[in-house]
C-alpha cells in the first residue's frame, strides 16, 4: 500500500509499507480483556482441569474457577488446531466477580471464537451477566437454538438474526455497541442491529 501526505506549498511525504497480518494481535487495540487459550502460559491447570485463565491485556482481569466440578478442560488442538477451553454446557464456567468491565450504556465490543459441541442448546459463550437490575450489566454472546447462532443478550435489547441451526463448526461472533446501537456479526456476516 502507498500513503501520501500533502502539505500545500511545501512538500509531499511518501511512505510505502507492507501489511503483515501475522504480527497483529488484540493488544494493538488496547482491550479491556484478552483471553487466549492457544497461549499455554495463560492457562493454569489443577487436577486435569483449568483453574485460572490469565488476562493478556495487562489489566489483570484473570478468570478463575475454585469449584473443581465446574472447571473447563483444556482441549489441545480443539479449534482449528489451536488449544481451547472446553466446557460441559451446564455447570462449567469461569468468572471474575470484580472484573471491572464497562457496564450500562458504556460503548464496548466483544469478539469470541467458539465451537459448539452440540446442535440443540441454549448457552452463554462469554460476557458479563446481570450483577443487578440497577447496574444493567447484561452483555453476553450466546448460541440459542432455535433463536440464533450467534445471539446477543444485552442490558437494553436482545439481538438475534443469525442462523437458527447450530452447527458444530468453528465460528466467530462479535457484538459492537456504541452506547446506543448494538450490531451483531457472525463469521463475517452482519446480522441484526438494535437501537434503544
Coordinates of C-alpha atoms in Angstrom, one line a residue:
X1 CA 0.0 0.0 0.0
X2 CA 1.1 3.6 -0.6
X3 CA 0.3 6.5 1.6
X4 CA 0.9 10.2 0.7
X5 CA 0.6 13.3 2.8
X6 CA 0.4 16.7 1.1
X7 CA 1.3 19.9 2.7
X8 CA 0.2 22.8 0.4
X9 CA 3.1 24.8 -1.0
X10 CA 5.7 22.9 0.9
X11 CA 6.3 19.2 0.5
X12 CA 4.8 15.8 -0.2
X13 CA 5.8 12.9 2.1
X14 CA 5.6 9.4 0.7
X15 CA 5.8 6.2 2.7
X16 CA 5.4 2.6 1.5
X17 CA 4.6 -0.1 3.9
X18 CA 3.7 -3.8 3.9
X19 CA 0.7 -5.1 5.9
X20 CA 1.7 -8.2 7.8
X21 CA -1.3 -9.8 9.4
X22 CA 0.8 -12.4 11.2
X23 CA 2.1 -9.8 13.6
X24 CA -1.3 -8.3 14.5
X25 CA -2.8 -9.1 17.9
X26 CA -5.5 -7.7 20.2
X27 CA -3.0 -5.7 22.3
X28 CA -2.7 -3.3 19.4
X29 CA -6.3 -2.0 20.2
X30 CA -5.8 -1.9 24.0
X31 CA -8.5 -4.4 25.0
X32 CA -10.2 -4.4 28.4
X33 CA -9.8 -8.2 28.5
X34 CA -7.9 -10.6 26.3
X35 CA -8.1 -14.3 26.8
X36 CA -6.0 -16.6 24.6
X37 CA -6.3 -20.3 25.2
X38 CA -3.8 -21.0 22.5
X39 CA -1.2 -19.4 24.7
X40 CA -0.4 -22.2 27.2
X41 CA 1.4 -19.8 29.6
X42 CA -2.0 -18.2 30.4
X43 CA -3.8 -21.4 31.3
X44 CA -3.3 -22.8 34.9
X45 CA -4.4 -26.4 35.4
X46 CA -5.2 -28.2 38.6
X47 CA -6.2 -31.9 38.6
X48 CA -6.6 -32.0 34.9
X49 CA -8.9 -29.0 34.6
X50 CA -8.4 -25.3 34.2
X51 CA -8.4 -23.3 37.5
X52 CA -7.3 -19.9 36.1
X53 CA -7.2 -18.3 32.7
X54 CA -4.9 -15.3 32.7
X55 CA -5.8 -12.0 31.0
X56 CA -3.2 -10.9 28.5
X57 CA -4.5 -7.3 28.3
X58 CA -2.3 -6.1 31.1
X59 CA -5.4 -5.3 33.2
X60 CA -5.1 -8.4 35.4
X61 CA -8.7 -9.4 34.9
X62 CA -8.0 -13.1 35.2
X63 CA -10.8 -15.7 35.2
X64 CA -10.9 -18.3 37.9
X65 CA -12.9 -21.3 39.0
X66 CA -12.4 -22.7 42.5
X67 CA -15.0 -25.5 42.3
X68 CA -13.3 -28.5 40.6
X69 CA -16.6 -29.8 39.2
X70 CA -17.3 -26.5 37.4
X71 CA -13.9 -26.1 35.7
X72 CA -13.4 -26.4 32.0
X73 CA -11.0 -28.9 30.5
X74 CA -8.0 -27.9 28.3
X75 CA -8.6 -29.1 24.8
X76 CA -5.3 -29.5 22.8
X77 CA -5.9 -28.5 19.2
X78 CA -9.6 -28.0 20.0
X79 CA -10.3 -25.3 17.4
X80 CA -8.6 -25.3 14.0
X81 CA -5.5 -27.0 15.6
X82 CA -5.2 -24.4 18.3
X83 CA -5.8 -25.1 22.0
X84 CA -9.1 -24.1 23.5
X85 CA -11.1 -24.4 26.7
X86 CA -13.9 -27.0 26.7
X87 CA -17.0 -26.6 28.9
X88 CA -19.7 -29.0 29.6
X89 CA -22.6 -26.7 28.7
X90 CA -24.3 -26.9 32.1
X91 CA -22.2 -26.2 35.2
X92 CA -18.9 -25.4 33.6
X93 CA -17.9 -21.8 33.7
X94 CA -15.2 -19.3 34.7
X95 CA -15.6 -15.8 36.0
X96 CA -14.3 -12.8 38.0
X97 CA -16.8 -11.0 40.2
X98 CA -14.8 -7.8 40.2
X99 CA -13.7 -7.9 36.6
X100 CA -14.4 -4.2 36.1
X101 CA -15.6 -4.2 32.5
X102 CA -17.8 -1.4 31.2
X103 CA -21.5 -1.7 32.2
X104 CA -24.8 0.0 31.5
X105 CA -24.7 2.3 28.5
X106 CA -20.9 2.3 28.0
X107 CA -19.6 1.7 24.5
X108 CA -17.8 -1.7 24.0
X109 CA -17.3 -4.6 21.7
X110 CA -16.8 -8.3 22.2
X111 CA -15.3 -10.9 20.0
X112 CA -15.1 -14.7 20.6
X113 CA -14.0 -17.8 18.6
X114 CA -16.1 -20.8 19.6
X115 CA -17.2 -24.3 18.5
X116 CA -20.5 -25.7 19.8
X117 CA -20.2 -29.4 20.8
X118 CA -23.9 -30.0 20.3
X119 CA -26.6 -28.7 18.0
X120 CA -29.6 -28.1 20.2
X121 CA -28.8 -25.9 23.1
X122 CA -29.0 -22.5 24.8
X123 CA -25.7 -21.5 26.2
X124 CA -23.8 -18.3 27.1
X125 CA -20.5 -18.2 25.4
X126 CA -18.9 -15.1 27.0
X127 CA -19.8 -11.9 28.7
X128 CA -20.8 -10.2 31.9
X129 CA -24.1 -11.4 33.3
X130 CA -26.6 -9.4 35.4
X131 CA -25.0 -8.0 38.5
X132 CA -28.2 -6.3 39.5
X133 CA -31.2 -4.6 37.8
X134 CA -29.9 -1.1 38.7
X135 CA -26.4 -1.6 37.1
X136 CA -28.0 -3.0 33.9
X137 CA -24.9 -5.0 33.1
X138 CA -26.1 -7.7 30.7
X139 CA -23.7 -8.1 27.9
X140 CA -23.4 -11.7 26.7
X141 CA -22.8 -13.6 23.5
X142 CA -24.7 -16.8 23.3
X143 CA -25.8 -19.6 20.9
X144 CA -29.5 -20.2 21.2
X145 CA -31.3 -22.8 19.2
X146 CA -33.7 -22.0 17.6
X147 CA -33.2 -18.3 18.2
X148 CA -29.9 -17.8 16.6
X149 CA -26.2 -18.7 16.4
X150 CA -24.8 -16.3 17.4
X151 CA -27.2 -14.5 19.7
X152 CA -26.7 -11.4 21.9
X153 CA -28.4 -10.8 25.2
X154 CA -27.9 -7.2 26.2
X155 CA -29.0 -5.0 29.0
X156 CA -31.3 -2.9 26.8
X157 CA -32.1 -5.3 23.9
X158 CA -31.6 -8.9 22.7
X159 CA -30.3 -9.2 19.1
X160 CA -30.7 -12.4 17.1
X161 CA -30.9 -13.0 13.4
X162 CA -28.0 -15.4 12.9
X163 CA -28.6 -18.9 11.5
X164 CA -31.1 -20.7 13.7
X165 CA -29.5 -24.1 13.1
X166 CA -26.4 -24.6 15.3
X167 CA -23.6 -26.4 13.6
X168 CA -20.5 -27.9 15.3
X169 CA -18.1 -25.9 13.1
X170 CA -15.7 -23.3 14.4
X171 CA -17.0 -19.7 14.1
X172 CA -16.5 -16.1 15.3
X173 CA -19.1 -14.0 17.0
X174 CA -18.9 -10.3 17.5
X175 CA -21.1 -7.6 19.1
X176 CA -20.4 -3.9 18.6
X177 CA -22.2 -1.5 20.9
X178 CA -21.6 2.3 20.6
X179 CA -23.6 3.3 23.7
X180 CA -26.9 3.4 21.7
X181 CA -26.9 0.8 18.9
X182 CA -25.7 -2.8 19.0
X183 CA -24.8 -4.7 15.9
X184 CA -24.3 -8.5 15.8
X185 CA -21.9 -10.2 13.5
X186 CA -21.2 -13.9 12.9
X187 CA -18.3 -15.3 11.0
X188 CA -18.0 -12.3 8.6
X189 CA -21.8 -11.7 8.3
X190 CA -23.6 -8.8 9.7
X191 CA -26.9 -9.7 11.3
X192 CA -29.4 -7.5 13.1
X193 CA -29.0 -4.1 14.6
X194 CA -30.9 -2.9 17.6
X195 CA -31.2 0.7 18.9
X196 CA -32.6 1.5 22.3

